[in-house]
Tab-separated table of C-alpha atoms and ligand atoms in Angstrom:
chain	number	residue	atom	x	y	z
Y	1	UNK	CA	-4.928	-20.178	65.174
Y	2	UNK	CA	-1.345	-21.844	65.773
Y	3	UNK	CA	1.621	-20.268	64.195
Y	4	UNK	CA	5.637	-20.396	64.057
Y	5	UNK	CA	6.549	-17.549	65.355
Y	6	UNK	CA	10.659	-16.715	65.531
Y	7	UNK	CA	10.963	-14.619	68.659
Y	8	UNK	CA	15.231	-13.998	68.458
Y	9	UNK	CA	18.192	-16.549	67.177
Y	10	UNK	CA	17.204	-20.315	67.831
Y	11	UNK	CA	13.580	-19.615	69.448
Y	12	UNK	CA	10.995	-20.543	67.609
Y	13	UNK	CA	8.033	-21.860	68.951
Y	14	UNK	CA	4.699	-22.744	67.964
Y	15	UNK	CA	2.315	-20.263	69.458
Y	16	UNK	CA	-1.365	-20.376	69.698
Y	17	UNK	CA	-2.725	-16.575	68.480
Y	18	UNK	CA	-6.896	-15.484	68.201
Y	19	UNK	CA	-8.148	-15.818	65.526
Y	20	UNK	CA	-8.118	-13.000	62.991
Y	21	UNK	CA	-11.508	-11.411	61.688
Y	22	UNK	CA	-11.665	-10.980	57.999
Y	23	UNK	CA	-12.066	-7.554	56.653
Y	24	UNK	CA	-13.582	-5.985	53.409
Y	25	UNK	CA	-11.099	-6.902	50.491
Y	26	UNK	CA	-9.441	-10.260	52.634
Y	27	UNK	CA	-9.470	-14.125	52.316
Y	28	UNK	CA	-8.679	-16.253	54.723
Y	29	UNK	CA	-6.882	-19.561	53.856
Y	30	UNK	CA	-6.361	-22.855	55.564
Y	31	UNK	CA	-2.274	-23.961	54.868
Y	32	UNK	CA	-2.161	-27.042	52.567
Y	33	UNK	CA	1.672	-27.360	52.641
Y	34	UNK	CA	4.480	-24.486	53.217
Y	35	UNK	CA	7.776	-24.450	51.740
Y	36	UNK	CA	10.625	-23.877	54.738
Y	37	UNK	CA	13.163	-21.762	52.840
Y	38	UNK	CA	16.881	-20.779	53.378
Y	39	UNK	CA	15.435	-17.478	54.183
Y	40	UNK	CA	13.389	-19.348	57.570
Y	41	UNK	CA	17.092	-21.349	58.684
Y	42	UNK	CA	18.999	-18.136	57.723
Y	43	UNK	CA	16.822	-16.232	60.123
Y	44	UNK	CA	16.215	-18.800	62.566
Y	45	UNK	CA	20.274	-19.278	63.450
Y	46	UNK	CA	20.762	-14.973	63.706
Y	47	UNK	CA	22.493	-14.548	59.879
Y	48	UNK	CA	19.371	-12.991	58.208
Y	49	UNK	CA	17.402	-9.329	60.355
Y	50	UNK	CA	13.823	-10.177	60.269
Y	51	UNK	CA	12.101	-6.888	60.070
Y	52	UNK	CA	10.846	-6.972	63.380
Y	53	UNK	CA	10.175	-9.934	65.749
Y	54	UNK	CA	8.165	-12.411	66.711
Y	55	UNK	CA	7.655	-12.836	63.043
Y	56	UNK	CA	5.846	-15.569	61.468
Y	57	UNK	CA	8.032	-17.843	59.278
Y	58	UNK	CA	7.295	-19.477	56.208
Y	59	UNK	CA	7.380	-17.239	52.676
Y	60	UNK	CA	6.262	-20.549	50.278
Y	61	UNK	CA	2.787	-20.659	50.980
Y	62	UNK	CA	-0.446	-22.853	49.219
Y	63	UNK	CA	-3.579	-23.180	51.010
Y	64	UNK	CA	-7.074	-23.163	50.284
Y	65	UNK	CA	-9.549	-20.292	50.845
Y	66	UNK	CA	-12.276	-21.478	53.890
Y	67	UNK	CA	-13.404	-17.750	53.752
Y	68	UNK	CA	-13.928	-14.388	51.932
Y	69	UNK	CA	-14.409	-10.854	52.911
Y	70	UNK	CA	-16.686	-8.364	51.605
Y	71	UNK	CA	-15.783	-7.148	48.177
Y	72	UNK	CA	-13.669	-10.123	47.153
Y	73	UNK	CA	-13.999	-10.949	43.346
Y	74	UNK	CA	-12.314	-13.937	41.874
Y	75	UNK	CA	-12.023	-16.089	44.842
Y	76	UNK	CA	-14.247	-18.415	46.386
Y	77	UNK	CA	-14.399	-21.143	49.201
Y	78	UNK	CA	-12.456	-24.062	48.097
Y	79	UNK	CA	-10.543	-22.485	45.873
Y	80	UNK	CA	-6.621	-23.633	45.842
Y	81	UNK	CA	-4.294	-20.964	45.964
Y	82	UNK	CA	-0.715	-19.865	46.220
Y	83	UNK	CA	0.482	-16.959	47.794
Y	84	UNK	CA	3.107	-14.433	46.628
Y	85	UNK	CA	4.750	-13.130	49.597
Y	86	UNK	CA	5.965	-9.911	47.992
Y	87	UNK	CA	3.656	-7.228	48.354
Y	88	UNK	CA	4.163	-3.588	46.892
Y	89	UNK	CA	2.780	-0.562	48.312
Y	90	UNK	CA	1.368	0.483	44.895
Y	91	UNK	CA	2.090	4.214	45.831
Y	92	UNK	CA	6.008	4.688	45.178
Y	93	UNK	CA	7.126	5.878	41.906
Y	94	UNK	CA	8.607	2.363	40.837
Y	95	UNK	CA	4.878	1.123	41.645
Y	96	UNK	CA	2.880	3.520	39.636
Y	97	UNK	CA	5.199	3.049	36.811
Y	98	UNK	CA	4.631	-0.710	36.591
Y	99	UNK	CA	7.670	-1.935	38.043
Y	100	UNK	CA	6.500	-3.365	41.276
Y	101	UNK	CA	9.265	-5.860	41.644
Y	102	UNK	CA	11.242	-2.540	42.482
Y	103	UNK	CA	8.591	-1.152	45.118
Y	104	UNK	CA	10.429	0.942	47.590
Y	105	UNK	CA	8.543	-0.640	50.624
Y	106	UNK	CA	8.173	-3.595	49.676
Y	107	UNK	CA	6.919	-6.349	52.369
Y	108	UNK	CA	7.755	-9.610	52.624
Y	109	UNK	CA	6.123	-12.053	54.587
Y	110	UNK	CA	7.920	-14.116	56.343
Y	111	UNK	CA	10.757	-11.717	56.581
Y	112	UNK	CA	9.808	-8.477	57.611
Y	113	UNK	CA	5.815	-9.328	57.701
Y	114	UNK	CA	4.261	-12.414	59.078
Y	115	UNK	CA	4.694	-14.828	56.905
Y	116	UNK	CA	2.577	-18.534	56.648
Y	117	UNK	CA	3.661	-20.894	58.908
Y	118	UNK	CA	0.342	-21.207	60.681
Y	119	UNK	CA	-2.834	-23.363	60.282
Y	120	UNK	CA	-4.859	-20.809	59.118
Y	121	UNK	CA	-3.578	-16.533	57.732
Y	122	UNK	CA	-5.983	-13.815	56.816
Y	123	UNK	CA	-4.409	-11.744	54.181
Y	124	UNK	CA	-5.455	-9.305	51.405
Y	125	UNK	CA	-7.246	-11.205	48.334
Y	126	UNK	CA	-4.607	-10.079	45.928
Y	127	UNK	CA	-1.812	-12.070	47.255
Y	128	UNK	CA	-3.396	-15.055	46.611
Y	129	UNK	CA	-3.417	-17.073	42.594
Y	130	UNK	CA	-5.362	-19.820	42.026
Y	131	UNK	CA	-3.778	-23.201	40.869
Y	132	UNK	CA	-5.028	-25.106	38.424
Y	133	UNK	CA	-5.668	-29.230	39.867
Y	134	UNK	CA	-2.600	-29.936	37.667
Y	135	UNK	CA	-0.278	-28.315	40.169
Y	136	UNK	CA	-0.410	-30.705	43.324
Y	137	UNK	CA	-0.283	-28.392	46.601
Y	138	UNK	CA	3.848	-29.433	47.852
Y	139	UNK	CA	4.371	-28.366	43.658
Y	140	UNK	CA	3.068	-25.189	44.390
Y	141	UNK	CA	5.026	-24.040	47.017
Y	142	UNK	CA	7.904	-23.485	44.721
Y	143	UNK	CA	6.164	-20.946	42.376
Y	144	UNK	CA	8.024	-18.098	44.411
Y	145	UNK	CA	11.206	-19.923	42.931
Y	146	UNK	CA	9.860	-19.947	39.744
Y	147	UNK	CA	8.902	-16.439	39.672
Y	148	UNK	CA	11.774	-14.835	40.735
Y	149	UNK	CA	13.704	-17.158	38.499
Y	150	UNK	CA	11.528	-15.289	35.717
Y	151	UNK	CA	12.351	-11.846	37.286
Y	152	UNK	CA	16.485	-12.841	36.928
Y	153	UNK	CA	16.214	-13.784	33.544
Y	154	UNK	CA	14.598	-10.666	32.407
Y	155	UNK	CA	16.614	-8.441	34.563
Y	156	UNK	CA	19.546	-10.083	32.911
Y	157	UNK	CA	18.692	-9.676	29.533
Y	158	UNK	CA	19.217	-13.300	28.860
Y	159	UNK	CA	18.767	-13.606	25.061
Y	160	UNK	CA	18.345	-17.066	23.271
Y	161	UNK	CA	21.816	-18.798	22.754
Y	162	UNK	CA	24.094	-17.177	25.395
Y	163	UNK	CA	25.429	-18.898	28.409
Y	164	UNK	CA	24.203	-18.069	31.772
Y	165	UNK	CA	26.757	-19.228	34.345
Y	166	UNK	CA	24.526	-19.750	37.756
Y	167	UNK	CA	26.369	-20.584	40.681
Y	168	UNK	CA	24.968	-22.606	43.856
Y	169	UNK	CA	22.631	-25.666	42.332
Y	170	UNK	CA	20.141	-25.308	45.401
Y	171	UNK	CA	16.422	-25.615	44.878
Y	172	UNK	CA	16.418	-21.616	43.403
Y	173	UNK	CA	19.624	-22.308	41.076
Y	174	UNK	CA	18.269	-25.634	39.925
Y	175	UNK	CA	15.025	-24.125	38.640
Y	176	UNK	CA	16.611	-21.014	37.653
Y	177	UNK	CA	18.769	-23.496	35.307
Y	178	UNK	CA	15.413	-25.009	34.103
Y	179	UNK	CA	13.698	-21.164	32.892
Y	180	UNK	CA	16.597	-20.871	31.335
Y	181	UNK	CA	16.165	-23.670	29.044
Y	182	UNK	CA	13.203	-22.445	28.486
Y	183	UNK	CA	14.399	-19.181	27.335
Y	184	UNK	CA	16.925	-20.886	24.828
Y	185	UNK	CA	19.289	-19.855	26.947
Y	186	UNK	CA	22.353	-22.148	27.723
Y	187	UNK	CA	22.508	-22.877	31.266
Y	188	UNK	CA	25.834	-23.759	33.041
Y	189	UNK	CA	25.348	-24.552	36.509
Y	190	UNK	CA	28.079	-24.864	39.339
Y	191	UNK	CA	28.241	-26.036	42.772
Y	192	UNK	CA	30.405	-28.587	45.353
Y	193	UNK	CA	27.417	-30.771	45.901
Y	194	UNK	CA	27.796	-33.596	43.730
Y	195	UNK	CA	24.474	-34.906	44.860
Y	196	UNK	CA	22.547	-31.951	43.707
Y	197	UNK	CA	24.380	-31.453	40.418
Y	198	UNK	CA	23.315	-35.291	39.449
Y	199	UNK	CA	19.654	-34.081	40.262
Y	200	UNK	CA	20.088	-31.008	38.029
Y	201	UNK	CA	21.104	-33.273	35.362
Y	202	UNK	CA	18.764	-35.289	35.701
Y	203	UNK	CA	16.033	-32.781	34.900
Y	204	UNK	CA	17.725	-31.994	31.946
Y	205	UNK	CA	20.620	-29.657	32.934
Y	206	UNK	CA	23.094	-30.684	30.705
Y	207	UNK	CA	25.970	-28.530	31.448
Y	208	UNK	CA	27.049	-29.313	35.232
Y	209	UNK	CA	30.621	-28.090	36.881
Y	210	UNK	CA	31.368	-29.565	40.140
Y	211	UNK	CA	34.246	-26.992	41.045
Y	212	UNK	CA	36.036	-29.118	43.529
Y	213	UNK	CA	36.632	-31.838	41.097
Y	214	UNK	CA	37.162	-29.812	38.006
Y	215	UNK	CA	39.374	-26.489	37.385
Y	216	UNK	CA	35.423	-24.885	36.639
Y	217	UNK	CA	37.364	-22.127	34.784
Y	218	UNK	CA	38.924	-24.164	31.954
Y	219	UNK	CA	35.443	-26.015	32.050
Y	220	UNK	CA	33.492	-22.885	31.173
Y	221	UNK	CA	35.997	-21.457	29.380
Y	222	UNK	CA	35.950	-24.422	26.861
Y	223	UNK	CA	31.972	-24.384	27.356
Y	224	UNK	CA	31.923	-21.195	26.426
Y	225	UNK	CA	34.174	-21.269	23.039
Y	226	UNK	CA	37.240	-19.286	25.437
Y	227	UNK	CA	34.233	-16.455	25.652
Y	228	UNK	CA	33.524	-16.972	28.924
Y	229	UNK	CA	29.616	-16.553	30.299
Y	230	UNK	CA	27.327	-13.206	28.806
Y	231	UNK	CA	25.560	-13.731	31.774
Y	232	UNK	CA	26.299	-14.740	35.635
Y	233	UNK	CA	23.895	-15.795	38.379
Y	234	UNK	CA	24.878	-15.840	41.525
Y	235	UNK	CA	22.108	-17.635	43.822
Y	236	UNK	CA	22.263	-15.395	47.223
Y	237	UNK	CA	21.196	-18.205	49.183
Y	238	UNK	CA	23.705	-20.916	47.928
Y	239	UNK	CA	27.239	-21.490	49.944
Y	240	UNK	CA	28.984	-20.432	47.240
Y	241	UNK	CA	31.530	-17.681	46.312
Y	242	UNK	CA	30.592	-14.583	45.131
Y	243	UNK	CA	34.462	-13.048	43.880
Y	244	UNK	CA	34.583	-16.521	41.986
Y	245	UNK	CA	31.434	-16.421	39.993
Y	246	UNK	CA	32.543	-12.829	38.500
Y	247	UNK	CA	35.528	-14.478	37.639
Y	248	UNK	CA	33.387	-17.062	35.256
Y	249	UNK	CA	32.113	-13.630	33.120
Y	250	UNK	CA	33.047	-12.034	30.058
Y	251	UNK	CA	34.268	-9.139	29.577
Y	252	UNK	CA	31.097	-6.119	29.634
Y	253	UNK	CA	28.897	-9.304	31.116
Y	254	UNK	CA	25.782	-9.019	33.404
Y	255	UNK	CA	25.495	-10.370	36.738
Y	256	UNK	CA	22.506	-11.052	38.856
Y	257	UNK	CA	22.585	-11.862	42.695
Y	258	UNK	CA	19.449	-13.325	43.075
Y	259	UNK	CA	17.160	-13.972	46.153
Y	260	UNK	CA	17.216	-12.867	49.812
Y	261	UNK	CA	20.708	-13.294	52.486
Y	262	UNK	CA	23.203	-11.608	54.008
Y	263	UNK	CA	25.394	-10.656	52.195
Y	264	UNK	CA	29.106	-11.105	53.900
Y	265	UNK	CA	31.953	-8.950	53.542
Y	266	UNK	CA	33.977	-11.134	51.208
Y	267	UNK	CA	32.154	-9.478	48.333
Y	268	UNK	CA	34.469	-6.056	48.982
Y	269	UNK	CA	36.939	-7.485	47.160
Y	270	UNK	CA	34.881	-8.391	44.402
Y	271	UNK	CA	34.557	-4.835	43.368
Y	272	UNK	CA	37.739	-4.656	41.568
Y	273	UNK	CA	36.689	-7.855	38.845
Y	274	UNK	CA	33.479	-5.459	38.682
Y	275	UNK	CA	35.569	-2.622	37.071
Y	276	UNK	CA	37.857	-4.733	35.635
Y	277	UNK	CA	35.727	-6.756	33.657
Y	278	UNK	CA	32.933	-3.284	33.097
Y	279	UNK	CA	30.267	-5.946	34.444
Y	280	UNK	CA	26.694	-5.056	34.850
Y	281	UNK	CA	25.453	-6.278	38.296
Y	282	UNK	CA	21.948	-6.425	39.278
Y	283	UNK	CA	20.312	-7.205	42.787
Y	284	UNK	CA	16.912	-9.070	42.007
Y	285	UNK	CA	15.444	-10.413	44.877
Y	286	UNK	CA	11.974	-11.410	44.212
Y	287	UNK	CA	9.595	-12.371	41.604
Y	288	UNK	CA	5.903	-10.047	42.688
Y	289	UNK	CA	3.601	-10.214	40.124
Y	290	UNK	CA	4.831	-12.955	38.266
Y	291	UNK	CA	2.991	-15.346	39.607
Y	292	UNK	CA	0.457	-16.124	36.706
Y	293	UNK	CA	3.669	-16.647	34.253
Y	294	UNK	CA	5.159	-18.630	37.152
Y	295	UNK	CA	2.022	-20.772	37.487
Y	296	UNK	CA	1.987	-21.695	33.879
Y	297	UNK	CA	5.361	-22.956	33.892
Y	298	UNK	CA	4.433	-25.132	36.426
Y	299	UNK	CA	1.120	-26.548	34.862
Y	300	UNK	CA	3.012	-27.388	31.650
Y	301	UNK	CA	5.671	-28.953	33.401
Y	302	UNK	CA	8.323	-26.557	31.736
Y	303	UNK	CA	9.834	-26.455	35.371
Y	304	UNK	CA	9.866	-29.604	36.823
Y	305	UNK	CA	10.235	-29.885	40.594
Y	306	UNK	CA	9.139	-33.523	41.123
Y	307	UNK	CA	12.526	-34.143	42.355
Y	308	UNK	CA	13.388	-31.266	44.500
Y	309	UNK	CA	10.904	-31.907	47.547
Y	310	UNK	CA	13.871	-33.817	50.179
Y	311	UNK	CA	11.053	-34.504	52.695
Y	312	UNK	CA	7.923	-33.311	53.945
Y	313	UNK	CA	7.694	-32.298	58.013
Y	314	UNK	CA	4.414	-32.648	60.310
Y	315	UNK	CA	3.449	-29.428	61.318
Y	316	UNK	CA	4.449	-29.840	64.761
Y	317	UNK	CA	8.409	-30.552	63.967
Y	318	UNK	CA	8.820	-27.527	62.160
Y	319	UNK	CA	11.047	-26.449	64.518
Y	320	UNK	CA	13.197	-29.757	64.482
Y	321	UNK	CA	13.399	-29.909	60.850
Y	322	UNK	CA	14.916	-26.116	60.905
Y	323	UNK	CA	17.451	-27.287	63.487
Y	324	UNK	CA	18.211	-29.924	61.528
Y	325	UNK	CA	18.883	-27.492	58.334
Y	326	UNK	CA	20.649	-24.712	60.456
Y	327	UNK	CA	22.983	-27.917	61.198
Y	328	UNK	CA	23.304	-29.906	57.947
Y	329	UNK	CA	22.297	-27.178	55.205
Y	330	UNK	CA	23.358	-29.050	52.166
Y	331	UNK	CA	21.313	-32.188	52.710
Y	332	UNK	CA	18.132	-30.748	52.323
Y	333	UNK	CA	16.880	-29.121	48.711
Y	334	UNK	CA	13.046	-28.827	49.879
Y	335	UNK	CA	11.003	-29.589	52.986
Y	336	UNK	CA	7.665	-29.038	52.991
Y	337	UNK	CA	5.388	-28.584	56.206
Y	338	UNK	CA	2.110	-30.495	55.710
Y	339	UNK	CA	0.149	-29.411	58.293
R	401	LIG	ZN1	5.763	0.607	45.891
């Protein structure tokens, strides 16, 4: 099999591998299309620790199943399928008391476990879900997006009505903004990208703050009745400020970071607006197990994502196109490998 395989800062190469067997309880999969996420270009350029390396990129994964291993229920050959990346150990205490999104050893592939960049992967059945034909294969990859936007609004409380401030309008914050909606909630997103604040709006994001243009605290603050925002999320993977986006919160309001980065040292200082304001913060970096709620979503076109795909890559200029993002990170919102 051929897969991307990061072996340290700027080397990644395309690397052919044997073929793996598959074992009792496994499926393997042939890639249909794979997501390249901030998480691959954060890695790739030295800002993000994989957990060990060479590690295969590649987190947003859908592919179709060309075999199954002994044991394997639910699954056949042909079947489309999307694959959460998060995997939980089942065996911590967080695990056994249903709250896998907090597994203590939690893998995730493509960051510290191979991920899917490759023609073919061999993987445990249970990481796969099976799409329904109404969600197109370069749709699916963005079900991880979806799902952890589903794990941020629930870890936030987000009731019907309030304001949820989310700051960075990349692909993540723009469907974040979109399960939002569908919550009843009233999403306010911000950003500097013009561009991608326009494309927000146009999938029905009404409330957009472009906070070079605008003073995005008066905005908010007459958004918000002079309240200011229950709830804050700040997208982890976004170029935005963190101290800022505690500044857009109410006094006793929550705040999520969501999704996977480095985090950099400006956010010492923000520790003082924590106690200040007596905010709530929460980390929430992933969405496991939420797949089927993240699927249907998708199928009903609740989230739309029509928009979001920038441009699809050949398989063989992986490596180009993650240059080119390391290089020019706000002019992409989605590429997607079609191998
Ligand atoms: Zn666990």
């Amino acid at each position: 099999m051929k897969a991307w395989r990061l072996h340290d800062k700027e080397k990644l190469t395309l690397d052919e591998l044997p073929s793996q067997s598959v074992g009792e309880g496994c499926v393997k999969i042939k890639t249909l299309a794979c997501g390249i996420s901030l998480t691959d270009v954060l890695m790739y350029e030295g800002k993000l620790a994989p957990g060990s390396l060479p590690v295969i990129i590649g987190r947003q994964c859908v592919g179709m199943v060309t075999e199954t291993g002994e044991n394997v229920t639910g699954l056949v050959r042909g079947d489309r399928v999307a694959a959460d990346p998060f995997v939980s150990c089942k065996t911590c205490a967080p695990c056994k008391n249903g709250r896998a999104d907090e597994c203590e050893k939690m893998l995730c592939c493509g960051l510290n476990d191979n991920g899917f960049m490759s023609d073919f992967t061999v993987a445990p059945a249970g990481v796969f879900y099976k799409l329904p034909d109404r969600i197109s294969d370069t749709d699916g990859v963005f079900l991880e997006h979806i799902a952890l936007s589903i794990n941020a609004v629930g870890k936030l409380g987000l009731d019907k009505g309030e304001h949820i401030v989310i700051v960075g309008a990349n692909a993540l914050g723009i469907i974040l903004a979109q399960v939002a909606l569908y919550y009843q909630a009233v999403p306010i997103l911000v950003d500097t990208a013009a561009d991608n604040l326009a494309l927000a709006e146009s999938l029905g994001v009404y409330y957009t703050v472009n906070s070079v243009d605008a003073d995005s605290m008066i905005k908010i603050f007459s958004l918000t009745g002079g309240r200011m925002s229950e709830t804050v999320a700040f997208v982890s993977t976004s170029h935005m400020s963190f101290g800022r986006c505690l500044d857009y919160a109410a006094v006793g309001g929550r705040v999520a970071v969501v999704g996977r980065s480095q985090i950099s040292d400006e956010m010492a200082g923000s520790f003082n607006t924590v106690l200040d304001k007596q905010l709530k913060v929460a980390g929430v970096n992933n969405g496991a197990k939420l797949f089927p709620a993240a699927i249907n979503l998708l199928a009903n076109r609740t989230v739309d994502v029509s928009k979001l795909i920038s441009c699809e890559v050949k398989f063989g200029d992986v490596e180009n196109s993650v240059r080119e993002h390391a290089e020019n990170i706000g002019r992409f919102v989605k590429a997607v490998v079609r191998p």
